[in-house]
mmCIF file of C-alpha atoms in Angstrom:
data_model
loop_
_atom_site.group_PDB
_atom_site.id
_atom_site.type_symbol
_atom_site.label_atom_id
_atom_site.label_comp_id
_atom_site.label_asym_id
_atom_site.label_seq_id
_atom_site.Cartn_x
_atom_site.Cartn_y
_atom_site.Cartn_z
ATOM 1 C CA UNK I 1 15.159 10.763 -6.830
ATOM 2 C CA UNK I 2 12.992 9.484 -3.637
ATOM 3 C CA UNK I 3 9.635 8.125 -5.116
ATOM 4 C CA UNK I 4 8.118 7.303 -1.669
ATOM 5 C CA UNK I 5 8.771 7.636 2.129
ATOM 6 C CA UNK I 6 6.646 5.688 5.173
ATOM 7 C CA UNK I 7 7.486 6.624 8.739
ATOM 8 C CA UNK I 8 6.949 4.003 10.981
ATOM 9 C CA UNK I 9 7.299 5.395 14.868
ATOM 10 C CA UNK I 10 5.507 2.264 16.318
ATOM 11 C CA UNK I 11 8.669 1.202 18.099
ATOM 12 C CA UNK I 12 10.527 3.457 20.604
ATOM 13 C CA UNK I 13 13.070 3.983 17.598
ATOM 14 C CA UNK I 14 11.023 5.861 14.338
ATOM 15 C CA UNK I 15 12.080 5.199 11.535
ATOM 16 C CA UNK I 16 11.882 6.297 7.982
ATOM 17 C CA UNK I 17 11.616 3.863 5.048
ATOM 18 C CA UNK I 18 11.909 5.039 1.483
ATOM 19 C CA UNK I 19 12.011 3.752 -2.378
ATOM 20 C CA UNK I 20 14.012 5.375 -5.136
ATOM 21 C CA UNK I 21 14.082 5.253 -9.057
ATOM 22 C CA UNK I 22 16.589 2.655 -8.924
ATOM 23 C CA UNK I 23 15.537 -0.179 -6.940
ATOM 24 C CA UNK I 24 17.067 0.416 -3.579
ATOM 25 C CA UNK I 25 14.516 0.794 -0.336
ATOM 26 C CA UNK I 26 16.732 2.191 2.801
ATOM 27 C CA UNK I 27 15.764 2.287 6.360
ATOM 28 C CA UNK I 28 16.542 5.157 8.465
ATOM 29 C CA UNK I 29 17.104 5.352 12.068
ATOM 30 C CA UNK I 30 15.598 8.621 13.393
ATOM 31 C CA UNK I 31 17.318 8.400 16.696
ATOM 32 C CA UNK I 32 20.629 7.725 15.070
ATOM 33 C CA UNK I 33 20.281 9.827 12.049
ATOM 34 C CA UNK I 34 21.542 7.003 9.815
ATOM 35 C CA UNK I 35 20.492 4.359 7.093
ATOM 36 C CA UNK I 36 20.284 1.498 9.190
ATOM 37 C CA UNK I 37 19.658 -1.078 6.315
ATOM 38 C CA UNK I 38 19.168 -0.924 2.833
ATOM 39 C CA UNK I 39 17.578 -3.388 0.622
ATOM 40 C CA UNK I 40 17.533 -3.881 -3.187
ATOM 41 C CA UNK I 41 15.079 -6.260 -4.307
ATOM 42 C CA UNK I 42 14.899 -5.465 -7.977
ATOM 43 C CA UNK I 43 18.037 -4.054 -9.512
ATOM 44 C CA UNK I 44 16.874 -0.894 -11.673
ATOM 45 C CA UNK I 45 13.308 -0.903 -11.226
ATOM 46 C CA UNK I 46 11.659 1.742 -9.284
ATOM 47 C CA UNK I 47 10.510 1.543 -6.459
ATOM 48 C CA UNK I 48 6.539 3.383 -6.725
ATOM 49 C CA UNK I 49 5.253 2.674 -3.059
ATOM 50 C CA UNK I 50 5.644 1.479 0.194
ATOM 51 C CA UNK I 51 3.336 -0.109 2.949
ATOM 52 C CA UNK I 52 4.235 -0.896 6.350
ATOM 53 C CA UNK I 53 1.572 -2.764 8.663
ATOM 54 C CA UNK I 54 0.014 -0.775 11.037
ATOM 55 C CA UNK I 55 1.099 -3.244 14.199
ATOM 56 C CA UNK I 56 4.661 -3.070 12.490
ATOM 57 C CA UNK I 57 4.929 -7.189 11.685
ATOM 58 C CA UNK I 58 5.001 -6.629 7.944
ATOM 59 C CA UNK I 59 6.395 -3.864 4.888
ATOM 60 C CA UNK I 60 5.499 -3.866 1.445
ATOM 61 C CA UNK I 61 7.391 -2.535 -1.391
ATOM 62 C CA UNK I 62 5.877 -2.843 -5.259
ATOM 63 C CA UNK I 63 7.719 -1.467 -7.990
ATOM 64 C CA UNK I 64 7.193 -0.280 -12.417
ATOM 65 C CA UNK I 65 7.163 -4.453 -12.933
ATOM 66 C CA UNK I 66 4.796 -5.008 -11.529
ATOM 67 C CA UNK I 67 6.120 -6.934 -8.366
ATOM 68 C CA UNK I 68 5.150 -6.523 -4.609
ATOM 69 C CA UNK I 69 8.055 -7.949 -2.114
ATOM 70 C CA UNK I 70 7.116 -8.722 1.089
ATOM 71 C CA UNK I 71 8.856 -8.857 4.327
ATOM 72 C CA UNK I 72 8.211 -9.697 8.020
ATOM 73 C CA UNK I 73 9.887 -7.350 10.508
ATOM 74 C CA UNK I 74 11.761 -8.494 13.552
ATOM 75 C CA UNK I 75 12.752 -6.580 16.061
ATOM 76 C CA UNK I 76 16.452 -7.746 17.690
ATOM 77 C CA UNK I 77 17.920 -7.076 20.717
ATOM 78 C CA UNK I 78 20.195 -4.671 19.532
ATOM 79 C CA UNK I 79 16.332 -2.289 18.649
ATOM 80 C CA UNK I 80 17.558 -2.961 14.991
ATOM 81 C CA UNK I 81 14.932 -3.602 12.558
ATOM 82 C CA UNK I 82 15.549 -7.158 10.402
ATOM 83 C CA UNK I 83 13.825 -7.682 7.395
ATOM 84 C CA UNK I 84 13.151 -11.216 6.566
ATOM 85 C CA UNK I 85 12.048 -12.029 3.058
ATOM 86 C CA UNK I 86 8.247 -13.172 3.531
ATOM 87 C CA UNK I 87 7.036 -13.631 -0.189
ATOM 88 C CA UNK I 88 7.396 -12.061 -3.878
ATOM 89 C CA UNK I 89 3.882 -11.295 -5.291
ATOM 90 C CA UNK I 90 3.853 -10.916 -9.503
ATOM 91 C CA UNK I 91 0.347 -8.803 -9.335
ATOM 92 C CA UNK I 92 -0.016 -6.830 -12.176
ATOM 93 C CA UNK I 93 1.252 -6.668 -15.668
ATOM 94 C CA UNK I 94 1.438 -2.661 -15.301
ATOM 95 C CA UNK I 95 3.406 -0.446 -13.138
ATOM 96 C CA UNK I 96 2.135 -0.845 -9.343
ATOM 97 C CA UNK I 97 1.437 2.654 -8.329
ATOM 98 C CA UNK I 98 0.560 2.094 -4.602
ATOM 99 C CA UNK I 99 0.339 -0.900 -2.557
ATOM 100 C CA UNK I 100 -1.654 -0.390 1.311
ATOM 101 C CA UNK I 101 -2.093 -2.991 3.767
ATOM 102 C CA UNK I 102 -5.076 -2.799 5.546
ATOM 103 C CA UNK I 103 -5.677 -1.436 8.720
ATOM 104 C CA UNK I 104 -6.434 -4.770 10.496
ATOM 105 C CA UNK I 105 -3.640 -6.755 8.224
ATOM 106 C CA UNK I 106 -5.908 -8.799 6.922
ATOM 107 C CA UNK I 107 -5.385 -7.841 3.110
ATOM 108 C CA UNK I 108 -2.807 -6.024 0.447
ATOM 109 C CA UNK I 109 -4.316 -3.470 -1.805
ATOM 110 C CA UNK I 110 -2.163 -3.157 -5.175
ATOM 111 C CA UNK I 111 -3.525 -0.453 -7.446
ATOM 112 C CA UNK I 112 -2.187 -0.176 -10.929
ATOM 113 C CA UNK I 113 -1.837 1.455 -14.663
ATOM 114 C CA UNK I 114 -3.368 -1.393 -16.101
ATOM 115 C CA UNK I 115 -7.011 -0.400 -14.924
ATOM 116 C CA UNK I 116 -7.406 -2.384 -11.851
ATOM 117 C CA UNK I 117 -7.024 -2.687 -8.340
ATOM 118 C CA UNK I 118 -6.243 -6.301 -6.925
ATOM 119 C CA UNK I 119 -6.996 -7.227 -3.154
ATOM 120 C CA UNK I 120 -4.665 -10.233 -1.844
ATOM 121 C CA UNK I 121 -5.436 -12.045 1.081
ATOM 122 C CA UNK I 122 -2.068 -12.032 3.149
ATOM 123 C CA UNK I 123 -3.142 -15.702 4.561
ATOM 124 C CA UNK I 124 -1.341 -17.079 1.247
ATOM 125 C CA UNK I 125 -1.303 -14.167 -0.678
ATOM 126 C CA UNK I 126 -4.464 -15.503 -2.805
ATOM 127 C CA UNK I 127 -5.927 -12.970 -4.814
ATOM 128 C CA UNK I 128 -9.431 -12.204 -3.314
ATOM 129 C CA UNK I 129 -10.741 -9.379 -5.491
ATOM 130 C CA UNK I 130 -9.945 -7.786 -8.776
ATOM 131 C CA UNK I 131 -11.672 -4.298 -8.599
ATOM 132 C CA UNK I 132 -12.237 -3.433 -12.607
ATOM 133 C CA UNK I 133 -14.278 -0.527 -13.421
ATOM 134 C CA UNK I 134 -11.787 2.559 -13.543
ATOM 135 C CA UNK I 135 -11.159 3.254 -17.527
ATOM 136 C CA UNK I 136 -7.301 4.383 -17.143
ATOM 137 C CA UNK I 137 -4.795 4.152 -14.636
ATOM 138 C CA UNK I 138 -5.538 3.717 -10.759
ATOM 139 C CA UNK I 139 -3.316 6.060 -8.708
ATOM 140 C CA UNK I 140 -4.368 5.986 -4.979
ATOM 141 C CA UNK I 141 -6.148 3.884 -2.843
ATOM 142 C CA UNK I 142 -6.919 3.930 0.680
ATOM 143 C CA UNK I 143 -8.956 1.828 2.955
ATOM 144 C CA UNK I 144 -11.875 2.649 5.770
ATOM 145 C CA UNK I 145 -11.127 2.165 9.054
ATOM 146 C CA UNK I 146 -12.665 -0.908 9.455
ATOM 147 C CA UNK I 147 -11.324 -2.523 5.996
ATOM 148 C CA UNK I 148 -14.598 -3.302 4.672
ATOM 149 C CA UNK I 149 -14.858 -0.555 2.151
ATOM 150 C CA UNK I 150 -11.480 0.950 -0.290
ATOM 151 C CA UNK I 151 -11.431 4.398 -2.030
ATOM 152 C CA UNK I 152 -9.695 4.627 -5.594
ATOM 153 C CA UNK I 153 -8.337 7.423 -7.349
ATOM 154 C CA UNK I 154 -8.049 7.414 -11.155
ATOM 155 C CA UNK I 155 -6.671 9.007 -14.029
ATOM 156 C CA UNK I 156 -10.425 8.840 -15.724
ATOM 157 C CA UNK I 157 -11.029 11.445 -13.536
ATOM 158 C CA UNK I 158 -13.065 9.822 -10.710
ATOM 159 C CA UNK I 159 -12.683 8.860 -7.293
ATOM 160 C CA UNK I 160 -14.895 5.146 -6.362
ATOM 161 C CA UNK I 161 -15.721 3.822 -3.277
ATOM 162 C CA UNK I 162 -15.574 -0.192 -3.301
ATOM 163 C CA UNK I 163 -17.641 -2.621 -1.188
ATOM 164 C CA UNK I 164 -14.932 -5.263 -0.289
ATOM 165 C CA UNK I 165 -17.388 -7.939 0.376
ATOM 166 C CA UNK I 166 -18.808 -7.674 -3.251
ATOM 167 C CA UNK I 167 -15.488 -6.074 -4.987
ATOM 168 C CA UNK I 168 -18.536 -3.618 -6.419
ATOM 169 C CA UNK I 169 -17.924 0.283 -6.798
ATOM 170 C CA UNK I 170 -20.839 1.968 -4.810
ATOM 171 C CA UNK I 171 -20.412 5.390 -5.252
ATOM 172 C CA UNK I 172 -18.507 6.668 -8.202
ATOM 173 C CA UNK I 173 -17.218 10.412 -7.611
ATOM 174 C CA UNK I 174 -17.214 12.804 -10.878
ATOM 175 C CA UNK I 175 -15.988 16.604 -11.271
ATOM 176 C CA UNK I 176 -12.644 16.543 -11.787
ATOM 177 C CA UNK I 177 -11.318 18.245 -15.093
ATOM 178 C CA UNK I 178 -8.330 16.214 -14.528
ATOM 179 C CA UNK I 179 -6.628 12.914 -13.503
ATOM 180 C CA UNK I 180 -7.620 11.870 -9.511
ATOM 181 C CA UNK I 181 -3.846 10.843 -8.165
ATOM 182 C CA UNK I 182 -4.414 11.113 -4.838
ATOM 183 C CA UNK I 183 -7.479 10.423 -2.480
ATOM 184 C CA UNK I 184 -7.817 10.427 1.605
ATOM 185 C CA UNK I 185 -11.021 9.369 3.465
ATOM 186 C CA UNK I 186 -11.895 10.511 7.079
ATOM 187 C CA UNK I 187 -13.886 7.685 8.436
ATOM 188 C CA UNK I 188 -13.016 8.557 11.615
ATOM 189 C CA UNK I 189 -16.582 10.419 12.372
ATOM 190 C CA UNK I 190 -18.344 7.157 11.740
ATOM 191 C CA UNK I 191 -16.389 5.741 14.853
ATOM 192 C CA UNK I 192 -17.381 8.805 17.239
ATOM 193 C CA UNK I 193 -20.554 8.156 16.247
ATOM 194 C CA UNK I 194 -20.713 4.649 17.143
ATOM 195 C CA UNK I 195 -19.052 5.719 20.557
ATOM 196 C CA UNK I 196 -21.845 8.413 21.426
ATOM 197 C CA UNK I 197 -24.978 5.406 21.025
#
């Protein structure tokens, strides 16, 4: 069973990159209609989400232990992708249920089932931030554009938005009946309206 798919069309080649139940992350050519690599960092251990960078230097891959494994991309001359091991990042005690680099690669979101949401800096991996204020599991997460603000999405049925420079929630959203697992933020207005002053 698939657990998560990226598609990564920065290159002239896309390519597809997905995580299964049982460990194994494959890379699909598009072009070629073929796995092009496959990679099995934990033997057995699902694979619950998948990040790749959006200038295409770096994918991320956390799993139920816990575990983030990081790798930098190289392009060959061949146009093959080659994954070379960067760093393995223990981050949370719980299952990892998304990891999201930012949009100016600065910083790794890891959101998890033991309450929290961690931001590492990727200059070290150093753990910047530990985002606590969600009272069960934290499903989603997504950054703004400009990676100075993350929205969470929580089993405790609430959505937060998160000040990155103070790791403080600012806005907490309530009305669900039921667990948040998913969130999106459209940011995109504040930027046109930069543009038009």
């Amino acid at each position: 069973m698939l657990t998560r798919a990226i598609f990564n069309a920065t290159w002239i080649q896309g390519e597809l990159i997905s995580g299964d139940q049982h460990g194994n992350i494959r890379v699909w050519d598009l072009t070629a209609n073929s796995c092009s690599c496959e990679l099995v960092p934990e033997v057995g251990t699902a694979v619950r989400s998948i990040s790749v960078a959006s200038d295409a230097s770096l994918v991320v891959a956390a799993n139920n232990h816990g575990t983030c494994y990081v790798w930098r991309l190289l392009r060959e001359s061949t146009m093959a992708t080659h994954f070379e091991p960067l760093h393995k990042l223990k981050a949370h005690n719980g299952y990892i249920l998304k990891c999201l680099l930012s949009p100016d690669v600065q910083y790794l979101a890891t959101a998890s089932s033991d309450k929290t949401v961690k931001l590492w800096n990727l200059d070290g991996f150093k753990l910047e931030k530990e985002l606590k204020g969600h009272q069960k599991w934290v499903w989603d997460c997504v950054f703004s554009v400009d990676a100075a603000y993350l929205v969470t999405a929580s089993s405790d049925t609430t959505a937060r938005l998160w000040d990155l420079s103070s790791g403080e929630a600012i806005r907490i959203y309530s009305g669900h009946q039921k667990a948040v697992v998913c969130c999106s933020l459209n940011d995109s207005a504040s930027d046109q309206r930069e543009e038009e002053q």
